């Protein structure tokens, strides 16, 4: 069935890939973005598709956003607009509160008012804080270490409360570390893979925070876009949370070794003190996403990095 899906943060990294995936599957997409960090270039393909409508709009403008929802009455809202960086949330907690919590309320209220039956929300592995063991199951303890993780957890709770009181379906997608094309490396708040590749491409030393033995579960943005599309469109889904990850735990030092293989000369990385709010270990269980909506990651880190390095060298 073809659905009408409103995507917030549509010009962003995960948003634009999700938009492309949904359009490719034949759905109608209403993309909303204010270009705070998103880029028009990310929508180059979507903008040529007659099933895509773009609204330049800030989700923090509550009445304008609610009006758009009322105008299009989508079947699903995929809420991806966010402040994505853990250190930025520590540097600017008020902005984190606005973008990672208050916009969630705006989306929930607009959905309630205009009877939108489903919301898919960009949550995060940051809700767990430091896990006691890996792979982390969704019912593991949630003890965030940053304003970012706290706001994502509070948003999940708010949305699940709306789901139970107003009968809509809410799917909270707990993304682990997402990488892939269109991830902007230009800020110190950017994702580590985009930063490392950018440094390697310019023959500059990368910086590793701490001893490099912290671990992450890196997932390709193509897998994440597919997981979002499944959560948005699978019929008969109940509300709930799900890890979106690969179940593979990789240290920063291992990541660096994998990445540098593609470069003949790579300057030795600089080690600087650990970053505040940094999680020590992160790797999620994939069982629930599989049982709930048939999702399992398909792209290995080795394959995803090779593909990404190739694309970077072509650009
Ligand atoms: C990522 C996501 C966040 C959230 C979380 C879930 C980004 C930017 N952030 O946070 O949105 O979903 O995962 O757990 O995608 N590092 C270096 N050198 C650098 C940059 C980073 O050593 O130049 C380290 C950093 O200290 C951390 C790891 O790399 O240990 C990953 O950092 P990140 O900023 O890519 O992502 P993270 O895990 O803080």
JSON list of C-alpha atoms and ligand atoms in Angstrom, two decimals, residues 84 86 124-126 148 175-177 183 189-192 195-196 207-209 214 216 252 275 278-279, ligand 1:
[
{"chain": "A", "resi": 84, "resn": "UNK", "atom": "CA", "xyz": [22.64, 14.89, 16.85]},
{"chain": "A", "resi": 86, "resn": "UNK", "atom": "CA", "xyz": [26.39, 14.25, 22.44]},
{"chain": "A", "resi": 124, "resn": "UNK", "atom": "CA", "xyz": [19.37, 6.61, 20.38]},
{"chain": "A", "resi": 125, "resn": "UNK", "atom": "CA", "xyz": [21.60, 4.07, 22.09]},
{"chain": "A", "resi": 126, "resn": "UNK", "atom": "CA", "xyz": [22.60, 7.03, 24.29]},
{"chain": "A", "resi": 148, "resn": "UNK", "atom": "CA", "xyz": [21.33, 14.18, 24.63]},
{"chain": "A", "resi": 175, "resn": "UNK", "atom": "CA", "xyz": [20.02, 4.08, 16.55]},
{"chain": "A", "resi": 176, "resn": "UNK", "atom": "CA", "xyz": [23.56, 3.11, 17.43]},
{"chain": "A", "resi": 177, "resn": "UNK", "atom": "CA", "xyz": [26.44, 4.80, 15.54]},
{"chain": "A", "resi": 183, "resn": "UNK", "atom": "CA", "xyz": [27.42, 12.63, 6.88]},
{"chain": "A", "resi": 189, "resn": "UNK", "atom": "CA", "xyz": [30.54, 17.39, 16.62]},
{"chain": "A", "resi": 190, "resn": "UNK", "atom": "CA", "xyz": [30.36, 15.21, 13.49]},
{"chain": "A", "resi": 191, "resn": "UNK", "atom": "CA", "xyz": [30.27, 11.40, 13.53]},
{"chain": "A", "resi": 192, "resn": "UNK", "atom": "CA", "xyz": [33.68, 9.81, 14.05]},
{"chain": "A", "resi": 195, "resn": "UNK", "atom": "CA", "xyz": [35.87, 12.86, 10.66]},
{"chain": "A", "resi": 196, "resn": "UNK", "atom": "CA", "xyz": [38.44, 10.05, 10.36]},
{"chain": "A", "resi": 207, "resn": "UNK", "atom": "CA", "xyz": [42.37, 12.61, 17.03]},
{"chain": "A", "resi": 208, "resn": "UNK", "atom": "CA", "xyz": [41.36, 9.72, 19.27]},
{"chain": "A", "resi": 209, "resn": "UNK", "atom": "CA", "xyz": [39.67, 10.66, 22.53]},
{"chain": "A", "resi": 214, "resn": "UNK", "atom": "CA", "xyz": [35.88, 2.47, 23.80]},
{"chain": "A", "resi": 216, "resn": "UNK", "atom": "CA", "xyz": [30.67, 1.30, 19.24]},
{"chain": "A", "resi": 252, "resn": "UNK", "atom": "CA", "xyz": [37.89, 3.03, 17.99]},
{"chain": "A", "resi": 275, "resn": "UNK", "atom": "CA", "xyz": [35.51, 13.20, 26.00]},
{"chain": "A", "resi": 278, "resn": "UNK", "atom": "CA", "xyz": [31.40, 9.45, 26.31]},
{"chain": "A", "resi": 279, "resn": "UNK", "atom": "CA", "xyz": [30.00, 5.95, 26.68]},
{"chain": "B", "resi": 1, "resn": "LIG", "atom": "C1", "xyz": [26.64, 8.80, 18.37]},
{"chain": "B", "resi": 1, "resn": "LIG", "atom": "C2", "xyz": [25.71, 9.78, 17.66]},
{"chain": "B", "resi": 1, "resn": "LIG", "atom": "C3", "xyz": [24.60, 10.18, 18.58]},
{"chain": "B", "resi": 1, "resn": "LIG", "atom": "C4", "xyz": [23.93, 8.98, 19.22]},
{"chain": "B", "resi": 1, "resn": "LIG", "atom": "C5", "xyz": [24.96, 8.00, 19.79]},
{"chain": "B", "resi": 1, "resn": "LIG", "atom": "C6", "xyz": [24.34, 6.68, 20.20]},
{"chain": "B", "resi": 1, "resn": "LIG", "atom": "C7", "xyz": [26.84, 11.23, 16.00]},
{"chain": "B", "resi": 1, "resn": "LIG", "atom": "C8", "xyz": [27.56, 12.49, 15.73]},
{"chain": "B", "resi": 1, "resn": "LIG", "atom": "N1", "xyz": [26.45, 10.99, 17.28]},
{"chain": "B", "resi": 1, "resn": "LIG", "atom": "O1", "xyz": [27.28, 9.45, 19.48]},
{"chain": "B", "resi": 1, "resn": "LIG", "atom": "O2", "xyz": [23.66, 10.94, 17.82]},
{"chain": "B", "resi": 1, "resn": "LIG", "atom": "O3", "xyz": [23.05, 8.36, 18.36]},
{"chain": "B", "resi": 1, "resn": "LIG", "atom": "O4", "xyz": [25.96, 7.68, 18.84]},
{"chain": "B", "resi": 1, "resn": "LIG", "atom": "O5", "xyz": [25.20, 6.04, 21.09]},
{"chain": "B", "resi": 1, "resn": "LIG", "atom": "O6", "xyz": [26.59, 10.43, 15.11]},
{"chain": "B", "resi": 1, "resn": "LIG", "atom": "N2", "xyz": [35.83, 10.19, 18.63]},
{"chain": "B", "resi": 1, "resn": "LIG", "atom": "C9", "xyz": [37.21, 10.27, 18.49]},
{"chain": "B", "resi": 1, "resn": "LIG", "atom": "N3", "xyz": [37.71, 11.21, 17.64]},
{"chain": "B", "resi": 1, "resn": "LIG", "atom": "C10", "xyz": [36.92, 12.08, 16.93]},
{"chain": "B", "resi": 1, "resn": "LIG", "atom": "C11", "xyz": [35.51, 11.99, 17.09]},
{"chain": "B", "resi": 1, "resn": "LIG", "atom": "C12", "xyz": [35.01, 11.03, 17.95]},
{"chain": "B", "resi": 1, "resn": "LIG", "atom": "O7", "xyz": [37.96, 9.53, 19.14]},
{"chain": "B", "resi": 1, "resn": "LIG", "atom": "O8", "xyz": [37.46, 12.91, 16.18]},
{"chain": "B", "resi": 1, "resn": "LIG", "atom": "C13", "xyz": [35.27, 9.15, 19.51]},
{"chain": "B", "resi": 1, "resn": "LIG", "atom": "C14", "xyz": [34.35, 9.70, 20.58]},
{"chain": "B", "resi": 1, "resn": "LIG", "atom": "O9", "xyz": [35.05, 10.10, 21.71]},
{"chain": "B", "resi": 1, "resn": "LIG", "atom": "C15", "xyz": [33.46, 8.47, 20.82]},
{"chain": "B", "resi": 1, "resn": "LIG", "atom": "C16", "xyz": [33.40, 7.77, 19.45]},
{"chain": "B", "resi": 1, "resn": "LIG", "atom": "O10", "xyz": [34.48, 8.29, 18.70]},
{"chain": "B", "resi": 1, "resn": "LIG", "atom": "O11", "xyz": [34.05, 7.61, 21.77]},
{"chain": "B", "resi": 1, "resn": "LIG", "atom": "C17", "xyz": [32.12, 8.03, 18.70]},
{"chain": "B", "resi": 1, "resn": "LIG", "atom": "O12", "xyz": [31.88, 9.43, 18.71]},
{"chain": "B", "resi": 1, "resn": "LIG", "atom": "P1", "xyz": [30.74, 10.12, 17.82]},
{"chain": "B", "resi": 1, "resn": "LIG", "atom": "O13", "xyz": [30.75, 11.57, 18.12]},
{"chain": "B", "resi": 1, "resn": "LIG", "atom": "O14", "xyz": [30.87, 9.68, 16.40]},
{"chain": "B", "resi": 1, "resn": "LIG", "atom": "O15", "xyz": [29.42, 9.39, 18.32]},
{"chain": "B", "resi": 1, "resn": "LIG", "atom": "P2", "xyz": [28.81, 9.14, 19.80]},
{"chain": "B", "resi": 1, "resn": "LIG", "atom": "O16", "xyz": [28.99, 7.68, 20.10]},
{"chain": "B", "resi": 1, "resn": "LIG", "atom": "O17", "xyz": [29.25, 10.15, 20.77]}
]
